[in-house]
mmCIF file of C-alpha atoms and ligand atoms in Angstrom:
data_model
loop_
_atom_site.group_PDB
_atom_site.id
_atom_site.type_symbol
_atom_site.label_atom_id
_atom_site.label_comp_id
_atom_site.label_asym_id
_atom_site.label_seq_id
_atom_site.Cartn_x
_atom_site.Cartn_y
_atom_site.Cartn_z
ATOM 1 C CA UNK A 1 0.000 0.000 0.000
ATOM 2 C CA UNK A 2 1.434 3.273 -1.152
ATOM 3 C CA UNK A 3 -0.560 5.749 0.488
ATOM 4 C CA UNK A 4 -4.077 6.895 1.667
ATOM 5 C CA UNK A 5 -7.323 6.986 -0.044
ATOM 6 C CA UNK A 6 -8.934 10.094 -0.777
ATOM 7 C CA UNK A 7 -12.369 9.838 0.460
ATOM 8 C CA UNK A 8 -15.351 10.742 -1.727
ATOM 9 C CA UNK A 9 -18.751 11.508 0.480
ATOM 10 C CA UNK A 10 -20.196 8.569 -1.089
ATOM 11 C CA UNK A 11 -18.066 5.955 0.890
ATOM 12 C CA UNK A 12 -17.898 7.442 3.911
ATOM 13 C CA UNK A 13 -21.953 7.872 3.913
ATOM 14 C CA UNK A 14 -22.272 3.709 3.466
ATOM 15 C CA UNK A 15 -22.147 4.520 7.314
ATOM 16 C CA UNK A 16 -25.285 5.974 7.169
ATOM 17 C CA UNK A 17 -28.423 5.148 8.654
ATOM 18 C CA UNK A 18 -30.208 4.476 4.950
ATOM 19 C CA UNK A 19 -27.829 2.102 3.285
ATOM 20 C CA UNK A 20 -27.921 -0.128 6.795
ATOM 21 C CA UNK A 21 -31.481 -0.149 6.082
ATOM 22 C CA UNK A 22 -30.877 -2.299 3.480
ATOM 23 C CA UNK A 23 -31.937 -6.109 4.561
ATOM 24 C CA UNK A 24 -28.400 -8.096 5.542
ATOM 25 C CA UNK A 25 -28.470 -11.775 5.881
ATOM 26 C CA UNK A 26 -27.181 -12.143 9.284
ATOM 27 C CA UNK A 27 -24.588 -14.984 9.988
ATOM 28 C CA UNK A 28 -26.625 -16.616 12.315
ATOM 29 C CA UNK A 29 -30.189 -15.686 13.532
ATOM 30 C CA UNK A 30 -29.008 -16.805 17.057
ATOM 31 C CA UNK A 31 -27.342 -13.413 17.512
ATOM 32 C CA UNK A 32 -30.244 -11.224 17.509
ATOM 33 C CA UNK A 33 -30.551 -12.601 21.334
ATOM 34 C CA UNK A 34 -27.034 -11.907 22.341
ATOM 35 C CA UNK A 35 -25.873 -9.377 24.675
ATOM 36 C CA UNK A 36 -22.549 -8.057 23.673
ATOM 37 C CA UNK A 37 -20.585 -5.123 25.294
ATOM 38 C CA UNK A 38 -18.194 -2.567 23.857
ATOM 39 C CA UNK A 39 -15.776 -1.740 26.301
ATOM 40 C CA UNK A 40 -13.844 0.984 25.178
ATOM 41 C CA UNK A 41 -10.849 3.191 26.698
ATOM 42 C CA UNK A 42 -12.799 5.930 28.700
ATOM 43 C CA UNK A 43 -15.401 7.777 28.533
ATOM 44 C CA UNK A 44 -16.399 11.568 26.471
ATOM 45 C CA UNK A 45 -14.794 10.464 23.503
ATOM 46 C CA UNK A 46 -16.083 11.515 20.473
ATOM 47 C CA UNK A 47 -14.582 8.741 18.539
ATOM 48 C CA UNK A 48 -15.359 6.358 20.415
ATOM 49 C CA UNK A 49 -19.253 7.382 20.815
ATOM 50 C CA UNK A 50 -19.179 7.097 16.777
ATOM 51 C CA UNK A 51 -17.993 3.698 17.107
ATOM 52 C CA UNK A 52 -20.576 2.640 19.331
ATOM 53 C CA UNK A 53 -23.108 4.089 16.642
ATOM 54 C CA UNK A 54 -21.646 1.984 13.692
ATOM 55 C CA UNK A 55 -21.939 -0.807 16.787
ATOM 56 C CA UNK A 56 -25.429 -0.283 17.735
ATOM 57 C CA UNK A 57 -26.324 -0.269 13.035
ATOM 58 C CA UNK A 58 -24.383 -3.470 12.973
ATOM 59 C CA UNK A 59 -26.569 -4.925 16.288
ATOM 60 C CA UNK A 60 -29.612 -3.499 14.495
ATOM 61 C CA UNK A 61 -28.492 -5.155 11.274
ATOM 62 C CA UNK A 62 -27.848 -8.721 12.864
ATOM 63 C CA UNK A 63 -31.586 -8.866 14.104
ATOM 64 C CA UNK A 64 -31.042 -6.696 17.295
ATOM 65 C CA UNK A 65 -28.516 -7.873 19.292
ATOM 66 C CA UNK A 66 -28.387 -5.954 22.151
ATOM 67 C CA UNK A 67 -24.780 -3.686 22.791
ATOM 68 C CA UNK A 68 -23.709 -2.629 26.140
ATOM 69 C CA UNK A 69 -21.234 0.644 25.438
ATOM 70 C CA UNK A 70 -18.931 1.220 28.771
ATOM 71 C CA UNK A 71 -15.702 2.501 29.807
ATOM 72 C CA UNK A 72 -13.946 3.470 32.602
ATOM 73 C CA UNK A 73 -13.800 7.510 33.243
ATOM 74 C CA UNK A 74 -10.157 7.573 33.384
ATOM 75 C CA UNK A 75 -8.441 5.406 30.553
ATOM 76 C CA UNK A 76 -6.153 3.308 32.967
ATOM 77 C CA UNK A 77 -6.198 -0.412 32.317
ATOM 78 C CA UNK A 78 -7.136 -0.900 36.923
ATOM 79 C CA UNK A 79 -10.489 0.287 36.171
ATOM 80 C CA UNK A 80 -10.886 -0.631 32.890
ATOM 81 C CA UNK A 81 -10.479 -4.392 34.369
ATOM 82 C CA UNK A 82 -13.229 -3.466 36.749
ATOM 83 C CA UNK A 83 -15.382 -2.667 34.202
ATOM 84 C CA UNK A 84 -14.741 -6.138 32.127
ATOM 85 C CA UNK A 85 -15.199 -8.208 35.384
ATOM 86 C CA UNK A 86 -18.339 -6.578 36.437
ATOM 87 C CA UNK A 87 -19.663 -7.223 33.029
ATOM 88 C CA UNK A 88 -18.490 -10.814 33.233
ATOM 89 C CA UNK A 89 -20.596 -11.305 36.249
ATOM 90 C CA UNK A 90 -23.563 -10.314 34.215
ATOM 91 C CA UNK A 91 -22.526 -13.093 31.967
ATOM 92 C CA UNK A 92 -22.729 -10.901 28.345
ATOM 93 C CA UNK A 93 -22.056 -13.318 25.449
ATOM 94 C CA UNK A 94 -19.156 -11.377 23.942
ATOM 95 C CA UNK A 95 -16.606 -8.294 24.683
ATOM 96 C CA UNK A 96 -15.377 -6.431 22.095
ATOM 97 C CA UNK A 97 -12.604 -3.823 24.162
ATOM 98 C CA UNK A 98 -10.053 -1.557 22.722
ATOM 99 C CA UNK A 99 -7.416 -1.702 25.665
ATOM 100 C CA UNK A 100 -5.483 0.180 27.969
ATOM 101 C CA UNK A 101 -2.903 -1.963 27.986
ATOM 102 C CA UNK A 102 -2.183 -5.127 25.594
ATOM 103 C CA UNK A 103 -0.811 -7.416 28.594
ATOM 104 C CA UNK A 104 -2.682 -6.297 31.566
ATOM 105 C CA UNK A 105 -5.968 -7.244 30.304
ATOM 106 C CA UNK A 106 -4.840 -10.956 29.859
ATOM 107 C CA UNK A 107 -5.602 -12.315 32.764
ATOM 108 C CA UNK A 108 -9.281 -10.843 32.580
ATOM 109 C CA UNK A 109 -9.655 -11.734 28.864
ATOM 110 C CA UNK A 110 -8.717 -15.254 30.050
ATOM 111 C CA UNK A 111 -11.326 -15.634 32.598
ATOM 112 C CA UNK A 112 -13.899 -14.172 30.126
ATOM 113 C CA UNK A 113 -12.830 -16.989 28.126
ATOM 114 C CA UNK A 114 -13.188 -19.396 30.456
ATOM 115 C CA UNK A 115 -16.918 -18.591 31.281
ATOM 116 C CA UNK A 116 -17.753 -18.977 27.642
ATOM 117 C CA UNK A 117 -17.413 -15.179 26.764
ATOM 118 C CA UNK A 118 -16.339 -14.463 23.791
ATOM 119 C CA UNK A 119 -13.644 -11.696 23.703
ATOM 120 C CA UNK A 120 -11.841 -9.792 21.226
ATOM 121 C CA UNK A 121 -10.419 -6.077 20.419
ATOM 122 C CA UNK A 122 -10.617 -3.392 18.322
ATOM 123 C CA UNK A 123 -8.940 -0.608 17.830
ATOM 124 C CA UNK A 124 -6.254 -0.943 20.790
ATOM 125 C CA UNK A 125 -5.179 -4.592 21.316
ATOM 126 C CA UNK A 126 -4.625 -6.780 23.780
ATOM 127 C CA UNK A 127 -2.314 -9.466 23.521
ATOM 128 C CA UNK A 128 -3.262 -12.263 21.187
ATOM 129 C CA UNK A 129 -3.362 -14.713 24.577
ATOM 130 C CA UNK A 130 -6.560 -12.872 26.081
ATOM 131 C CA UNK A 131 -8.559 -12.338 23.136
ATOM 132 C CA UNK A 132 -9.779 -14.538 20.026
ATOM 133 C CA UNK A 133 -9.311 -11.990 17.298
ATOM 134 C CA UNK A 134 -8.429 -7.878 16.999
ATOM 135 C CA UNK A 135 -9.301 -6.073 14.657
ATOM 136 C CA UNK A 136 -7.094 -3.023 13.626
ATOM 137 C CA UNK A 137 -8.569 0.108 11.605
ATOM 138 C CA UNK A 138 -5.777 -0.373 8.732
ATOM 139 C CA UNK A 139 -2.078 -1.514 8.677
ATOM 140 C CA UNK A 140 0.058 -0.512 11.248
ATOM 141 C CA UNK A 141 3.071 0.421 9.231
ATOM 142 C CA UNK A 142 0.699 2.266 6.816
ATOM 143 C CA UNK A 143 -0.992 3.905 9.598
ATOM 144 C CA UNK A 144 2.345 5.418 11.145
ATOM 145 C CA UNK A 145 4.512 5.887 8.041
ATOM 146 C CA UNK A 146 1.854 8.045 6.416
ATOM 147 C CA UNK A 147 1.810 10.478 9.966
ATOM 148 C CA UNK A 148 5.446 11.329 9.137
ATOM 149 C CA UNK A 149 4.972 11.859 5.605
ATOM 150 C CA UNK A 150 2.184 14.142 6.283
ATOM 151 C CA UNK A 151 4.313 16.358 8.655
ATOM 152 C CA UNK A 152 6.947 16.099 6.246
ATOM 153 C CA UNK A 153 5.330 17.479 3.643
ATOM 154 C CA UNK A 154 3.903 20.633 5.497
ATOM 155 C CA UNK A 155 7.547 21.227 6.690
ATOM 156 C CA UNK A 156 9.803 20.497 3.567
ATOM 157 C CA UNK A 157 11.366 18.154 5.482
ATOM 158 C CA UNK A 158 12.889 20.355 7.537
ATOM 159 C CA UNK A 159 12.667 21.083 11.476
ATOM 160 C CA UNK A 160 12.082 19.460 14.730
ATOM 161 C CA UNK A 161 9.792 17.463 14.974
ATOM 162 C CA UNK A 162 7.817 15.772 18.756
ATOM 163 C CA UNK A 163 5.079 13.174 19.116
ATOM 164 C CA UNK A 164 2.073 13.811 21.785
ATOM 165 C CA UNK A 165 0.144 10.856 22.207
ATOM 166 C CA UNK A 166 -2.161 9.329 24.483
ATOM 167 C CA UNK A 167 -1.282 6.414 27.361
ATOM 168 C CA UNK A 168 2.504 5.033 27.418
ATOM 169 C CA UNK A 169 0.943 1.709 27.991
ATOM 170 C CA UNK A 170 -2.045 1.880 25.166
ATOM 171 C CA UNK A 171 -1.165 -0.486 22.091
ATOM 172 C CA UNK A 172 -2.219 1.020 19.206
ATOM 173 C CA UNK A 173 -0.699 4.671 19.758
ATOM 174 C CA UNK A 174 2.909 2.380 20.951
ATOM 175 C CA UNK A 175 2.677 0.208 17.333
ATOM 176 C CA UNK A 176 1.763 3.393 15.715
ATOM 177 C CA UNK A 177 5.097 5.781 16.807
ATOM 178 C CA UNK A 178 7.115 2.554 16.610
ATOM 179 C CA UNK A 179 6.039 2.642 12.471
ATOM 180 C CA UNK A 180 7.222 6.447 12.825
ATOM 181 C CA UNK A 181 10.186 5.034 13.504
ATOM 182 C CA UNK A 182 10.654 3.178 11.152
ATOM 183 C CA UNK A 183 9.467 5.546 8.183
ATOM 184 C CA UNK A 184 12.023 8.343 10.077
ATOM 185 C CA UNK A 185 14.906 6.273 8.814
ATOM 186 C CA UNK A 186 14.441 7.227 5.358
ATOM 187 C CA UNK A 187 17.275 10.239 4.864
ATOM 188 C CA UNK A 188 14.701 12.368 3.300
ATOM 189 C CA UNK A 189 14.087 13.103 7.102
ATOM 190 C CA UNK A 190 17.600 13.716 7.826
ATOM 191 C CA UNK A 191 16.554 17.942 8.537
ATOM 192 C CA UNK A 192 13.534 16.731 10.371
ATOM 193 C CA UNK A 193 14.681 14.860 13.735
ATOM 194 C CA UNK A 194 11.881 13.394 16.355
ATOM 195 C CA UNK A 195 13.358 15.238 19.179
ATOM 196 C CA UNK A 196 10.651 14.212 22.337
ATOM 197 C CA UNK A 197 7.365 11.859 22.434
ATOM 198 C CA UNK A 198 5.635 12.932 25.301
ATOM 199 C CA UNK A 199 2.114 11.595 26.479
ATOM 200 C CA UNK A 200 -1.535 13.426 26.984
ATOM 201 C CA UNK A 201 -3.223 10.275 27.836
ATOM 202 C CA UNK A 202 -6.006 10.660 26.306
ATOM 203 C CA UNK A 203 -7.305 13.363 28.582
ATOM 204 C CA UNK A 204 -7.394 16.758 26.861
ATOM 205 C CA UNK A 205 -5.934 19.370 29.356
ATOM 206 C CA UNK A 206 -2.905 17.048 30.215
ATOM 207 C CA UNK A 207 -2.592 16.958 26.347
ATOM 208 C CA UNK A 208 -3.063 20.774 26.141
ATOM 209 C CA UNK A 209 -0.409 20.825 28.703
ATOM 210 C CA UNK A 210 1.900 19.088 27.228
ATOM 211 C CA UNK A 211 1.467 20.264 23.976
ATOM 212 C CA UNK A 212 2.815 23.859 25.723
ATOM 213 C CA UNK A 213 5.413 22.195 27.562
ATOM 214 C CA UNK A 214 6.697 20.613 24.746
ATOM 215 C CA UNK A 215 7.086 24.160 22.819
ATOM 216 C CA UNK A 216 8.517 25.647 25.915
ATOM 217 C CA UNK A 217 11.568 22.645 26.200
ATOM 218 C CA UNK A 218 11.861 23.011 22.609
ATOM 219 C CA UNK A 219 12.135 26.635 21.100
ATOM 220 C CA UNK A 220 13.033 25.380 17.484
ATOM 221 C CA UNK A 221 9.961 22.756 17.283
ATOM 222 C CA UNK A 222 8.034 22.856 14.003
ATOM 223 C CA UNK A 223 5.590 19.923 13.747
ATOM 224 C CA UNK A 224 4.353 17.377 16.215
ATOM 225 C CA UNK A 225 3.072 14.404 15.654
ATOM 226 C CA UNK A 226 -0.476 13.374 17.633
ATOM 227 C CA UNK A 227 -1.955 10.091 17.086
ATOM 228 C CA UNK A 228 -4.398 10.499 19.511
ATOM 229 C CA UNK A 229 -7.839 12.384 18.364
ATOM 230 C CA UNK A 230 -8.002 13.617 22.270
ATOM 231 C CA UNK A 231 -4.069 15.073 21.556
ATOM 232 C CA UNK A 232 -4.787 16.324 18.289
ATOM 233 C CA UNK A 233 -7.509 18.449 19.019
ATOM 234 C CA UNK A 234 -6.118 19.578 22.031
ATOM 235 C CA UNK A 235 -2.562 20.717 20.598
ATOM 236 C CA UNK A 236 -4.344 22.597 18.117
ATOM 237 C CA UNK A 237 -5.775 24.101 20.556
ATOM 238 C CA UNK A 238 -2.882 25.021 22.460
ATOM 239 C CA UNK A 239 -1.091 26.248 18.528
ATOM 240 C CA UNK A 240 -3.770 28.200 18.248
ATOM 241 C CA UNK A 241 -4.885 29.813 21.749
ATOM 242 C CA UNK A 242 -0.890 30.543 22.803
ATOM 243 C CA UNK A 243 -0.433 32.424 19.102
ATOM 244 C CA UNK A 244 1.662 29.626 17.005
ATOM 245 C CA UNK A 245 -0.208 29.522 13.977
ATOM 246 C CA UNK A 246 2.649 29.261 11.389
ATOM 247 C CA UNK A 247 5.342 28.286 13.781
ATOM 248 C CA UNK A 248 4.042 25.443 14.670
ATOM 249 C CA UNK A 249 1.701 22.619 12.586
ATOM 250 C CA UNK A 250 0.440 19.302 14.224
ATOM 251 C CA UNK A 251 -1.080 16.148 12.009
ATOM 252 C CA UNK A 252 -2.206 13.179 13.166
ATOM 253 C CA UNK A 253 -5.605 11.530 13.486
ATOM 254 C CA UNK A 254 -7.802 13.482 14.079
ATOM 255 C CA UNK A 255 -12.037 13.813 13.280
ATOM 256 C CA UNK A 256 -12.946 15.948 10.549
ATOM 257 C CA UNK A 257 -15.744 17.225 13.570
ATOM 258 C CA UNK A 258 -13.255 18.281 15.726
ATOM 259 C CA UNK A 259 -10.098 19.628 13.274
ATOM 260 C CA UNK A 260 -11.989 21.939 10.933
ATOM 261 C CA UNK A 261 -11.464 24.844 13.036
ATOM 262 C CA UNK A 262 -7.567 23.820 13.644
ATOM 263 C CA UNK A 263 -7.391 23.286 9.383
ATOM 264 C CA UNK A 264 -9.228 26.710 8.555
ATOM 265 C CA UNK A 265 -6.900 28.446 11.049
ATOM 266 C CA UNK A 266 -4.047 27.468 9.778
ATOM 267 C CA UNK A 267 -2.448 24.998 13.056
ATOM 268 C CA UNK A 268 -2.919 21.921 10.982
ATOM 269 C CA UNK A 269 -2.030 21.433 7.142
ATOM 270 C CA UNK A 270 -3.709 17.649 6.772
ATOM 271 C CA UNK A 271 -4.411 14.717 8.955
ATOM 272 C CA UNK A 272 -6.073 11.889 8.738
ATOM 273 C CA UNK A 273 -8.167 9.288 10.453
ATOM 274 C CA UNK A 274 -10.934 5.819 9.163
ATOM 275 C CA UNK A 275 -14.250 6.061 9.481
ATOM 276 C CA UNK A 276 -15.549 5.294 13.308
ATOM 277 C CA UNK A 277 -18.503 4.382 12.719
ATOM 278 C CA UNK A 278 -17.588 1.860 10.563
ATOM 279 C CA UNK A 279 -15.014 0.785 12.633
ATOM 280 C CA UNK A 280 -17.749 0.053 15.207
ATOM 281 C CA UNK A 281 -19.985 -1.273 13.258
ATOM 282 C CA UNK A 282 -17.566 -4.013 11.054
ATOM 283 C CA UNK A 283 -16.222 -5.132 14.696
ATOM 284 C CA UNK A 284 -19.383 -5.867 15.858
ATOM 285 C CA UNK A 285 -20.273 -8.034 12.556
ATOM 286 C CA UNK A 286 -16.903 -9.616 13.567
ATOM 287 C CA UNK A 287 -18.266 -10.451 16.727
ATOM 288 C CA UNK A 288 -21.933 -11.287 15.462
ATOM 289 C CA UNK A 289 -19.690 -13.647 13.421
ATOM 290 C CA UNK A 290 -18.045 -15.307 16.489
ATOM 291 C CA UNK A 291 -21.343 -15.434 18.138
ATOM 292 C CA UNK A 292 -22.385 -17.377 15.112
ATOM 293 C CA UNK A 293 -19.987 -19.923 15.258
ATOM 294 C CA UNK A 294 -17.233 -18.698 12.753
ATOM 295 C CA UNK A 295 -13.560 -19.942 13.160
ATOM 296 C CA UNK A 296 -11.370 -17.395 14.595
ATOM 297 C CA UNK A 297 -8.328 -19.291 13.610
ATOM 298 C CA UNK A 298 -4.962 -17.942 11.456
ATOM 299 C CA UNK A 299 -6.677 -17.910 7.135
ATOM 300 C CA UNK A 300 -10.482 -17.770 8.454
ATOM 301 C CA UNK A 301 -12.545 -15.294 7.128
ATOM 302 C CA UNK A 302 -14.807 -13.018 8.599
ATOM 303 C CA UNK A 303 -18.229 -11.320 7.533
ATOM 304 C CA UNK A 304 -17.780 -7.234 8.030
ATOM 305 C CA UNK A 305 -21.272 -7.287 6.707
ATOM 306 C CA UNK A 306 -21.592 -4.260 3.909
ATOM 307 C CA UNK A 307 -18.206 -3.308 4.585
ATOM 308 C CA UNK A 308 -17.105 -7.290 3.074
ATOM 309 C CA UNK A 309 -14.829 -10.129 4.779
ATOM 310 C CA UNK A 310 -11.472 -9.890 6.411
ATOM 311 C CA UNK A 311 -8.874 -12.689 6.700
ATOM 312 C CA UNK A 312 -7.253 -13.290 10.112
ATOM 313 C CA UNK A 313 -3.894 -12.980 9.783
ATOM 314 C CA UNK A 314 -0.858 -14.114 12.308
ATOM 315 C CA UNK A 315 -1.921 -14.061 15.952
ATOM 316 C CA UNK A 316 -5.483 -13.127 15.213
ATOM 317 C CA UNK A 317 -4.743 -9.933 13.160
ATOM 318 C CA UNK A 318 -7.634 -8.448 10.977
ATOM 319 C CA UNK A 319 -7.688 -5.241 9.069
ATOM 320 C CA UNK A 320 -10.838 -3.050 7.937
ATOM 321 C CA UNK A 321 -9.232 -0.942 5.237
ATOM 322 C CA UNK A 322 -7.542 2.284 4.710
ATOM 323 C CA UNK A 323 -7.693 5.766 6.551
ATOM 324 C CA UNK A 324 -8.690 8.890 4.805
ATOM 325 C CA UNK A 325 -6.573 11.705 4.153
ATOM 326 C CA UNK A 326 -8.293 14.927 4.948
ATOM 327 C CA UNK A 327 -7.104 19.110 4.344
ATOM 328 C CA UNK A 328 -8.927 22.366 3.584
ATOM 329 C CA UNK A 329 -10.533 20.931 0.499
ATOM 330 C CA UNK A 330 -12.774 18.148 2.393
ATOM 331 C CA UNK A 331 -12.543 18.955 6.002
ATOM 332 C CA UNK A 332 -15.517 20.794 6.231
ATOM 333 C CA UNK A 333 -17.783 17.661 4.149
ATOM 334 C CA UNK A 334 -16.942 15.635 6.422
ATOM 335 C CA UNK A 335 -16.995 17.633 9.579
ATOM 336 C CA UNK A 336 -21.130 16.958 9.559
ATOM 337 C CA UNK A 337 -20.732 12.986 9.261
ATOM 338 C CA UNK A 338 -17.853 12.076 11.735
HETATM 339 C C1 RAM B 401 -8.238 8.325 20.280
HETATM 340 C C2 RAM B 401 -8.018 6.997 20.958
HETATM 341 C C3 RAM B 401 -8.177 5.847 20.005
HETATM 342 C C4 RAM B 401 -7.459 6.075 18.702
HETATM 343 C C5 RAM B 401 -7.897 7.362 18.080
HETATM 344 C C6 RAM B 401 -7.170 7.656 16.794
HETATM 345 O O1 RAM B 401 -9.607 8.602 20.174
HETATM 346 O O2 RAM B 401 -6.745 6.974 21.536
HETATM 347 O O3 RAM B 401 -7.721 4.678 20.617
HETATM 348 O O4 RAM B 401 -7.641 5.042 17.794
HETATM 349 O O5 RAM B 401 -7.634 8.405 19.003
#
């Protein structure tokens, strides 16, 4: 995969509420009486309430399953763990949980398993021993590679360069800036060093914080890097309340919702980011799937429903698709849907 697709209104909208309309044979009819919970990393996340409405289509969709959405308040694996026993005591068929941490949640995934609870993840992983299957948005490599070409370009290549993310223990933000990494090697970045990663978690003053601190310890910085849409929004914020606009850019992922203002002002040149609801609603066909009876092992495939199959790859890997790519020309289309 070279890059990211350019998203036309018409395939982000196969999210919306009139194409799910459309009659979908469900994988098995015994799912309309499940109970399934989506656990995700705390609550007052916009991204995460969109991916509990592409959860709640697919439940609708699959003959109405019914979907528990839950998090802890505070994204710290401890309470998250509360959260995913209490639920286990009120025996829910499956768990679908983007975690806190990959290896904490083991032992908890595990004991889900062994009362007959089907678990997996989504978005944020936990370690392939506590969980059936995960489901990731879209490649890893492609995912953090194309955050450091983005920056790139709005710099020339040229100028320091610091990541803001979210948790230091949260999976899918680690895999992400460890792609960075990689993609940094290239010497085309050889004027743009990563000179701090510092960490918001998910909480938007500590990001807003940070995002000042790290201009403060670094006088020369020119881009940062937030893979977070909590951090994103929240350094923009910072770029553009403290007067930065111009010195300073941030991309990322970020919702078109919540980074038009940051794009029209002028603190971030592009970023980019899948479709949530989508997200929510193909890993809840996954799990409809697994409800169903449907092999979870290394080559089987899975129904996404509308958004079509995925294969599961080494240690229970799937992929939806690609991210979109989003600037001034489309920010403000999308900005209504997600
Ligand atoms: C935040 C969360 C989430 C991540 C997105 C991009 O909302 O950290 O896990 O996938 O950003």
């Amino acid at each position: 995969m070279t890059g990211l697709i350019k998203p036309s209104r018409r395939s982000v909208l196969i999210a919306g509420s009139a194409a799910l309309a459309a009659p979908f044979v469900a994988t098995s009819a015994r799912a309309a009486d499940k109970r399934v919970a989506m656990v995700v990393k705390n609550l007052g996340n916009s991204y995460f309430a969109a991916c509990a409405n592409g959860a709640e289509e697919a439940a609708a969709e699959l003959g109405g399953m019914e979907i528990i959405y839950t998090a802890p308040t505070k994204p710290t694996p401890e309470d998250q763990i509360a959260v995913i026993d209490s639920l286990i005591a009120q025996r829910v068929d499956g768990i679908i949980v983007s975690a806190n941490d990959a290896n904490a949640l083991v032992p908890v995934g595990k004991k889900a398993a062994q009362r007959g609870i089907k678990m997996m993840s989504f978005d944020s992983a936990i370690a392939p021993e506590g969980r059936l299957v995960h489901l990731s948005a879209s490649s890893t490599p492609l995912i953090g590679a194309k955050q450091v070409q983005m920056i790139g370009a709005t710099l020339n290549y040229e100028g320091e360069v610091a990541i803001l993310s979210a948790a230091s223990t949260m999976t899918n933000q680690n895999a992400w800036i460890a792609a960075m990494k990689e993609e940094w090697k290239d010497p085309k970045y050889a004027n743009m060093p990563l000179v701090s990663t510092v960490y918001g978690d998910d909480q938007d003053d500590k990001s807003y914080r940070e995002m000042q601190s790290l201009v403060k310890a670094h006088p020369n910085l020119r881009g940062v890097i937030s893979p977070t849409t909590i951090g994103i929004r929240a350094g923009a914020k910072a770029i553009m309340d403290d007067g930065l606009v111009g010195q300073v850019y941030i991309t990322g992922l970020g919702l078109p919702s919540e980074m038009l203002a940051a794009v029209q002002a002028g603190a971030c040149d592009s970023f980019a980011i899948w479709n949530p609801v989508e997200y929510g609603y193909s890993s809840t066909m996954i799990m409809g799937a697994i409800l169903g009876g449907a092999a979870t092992a290394e080559g089987a495939t899975l129904s996404m429903g509308k958004k079509g199959e995925t294969t599961v790859g080494a240690e229970g890997e799937c992929i939806m698709g690609e991210p979109f790519e989003f600037n001034a020309s489309n920010v403000a289309d999308f900005a209504a849907i997600f």
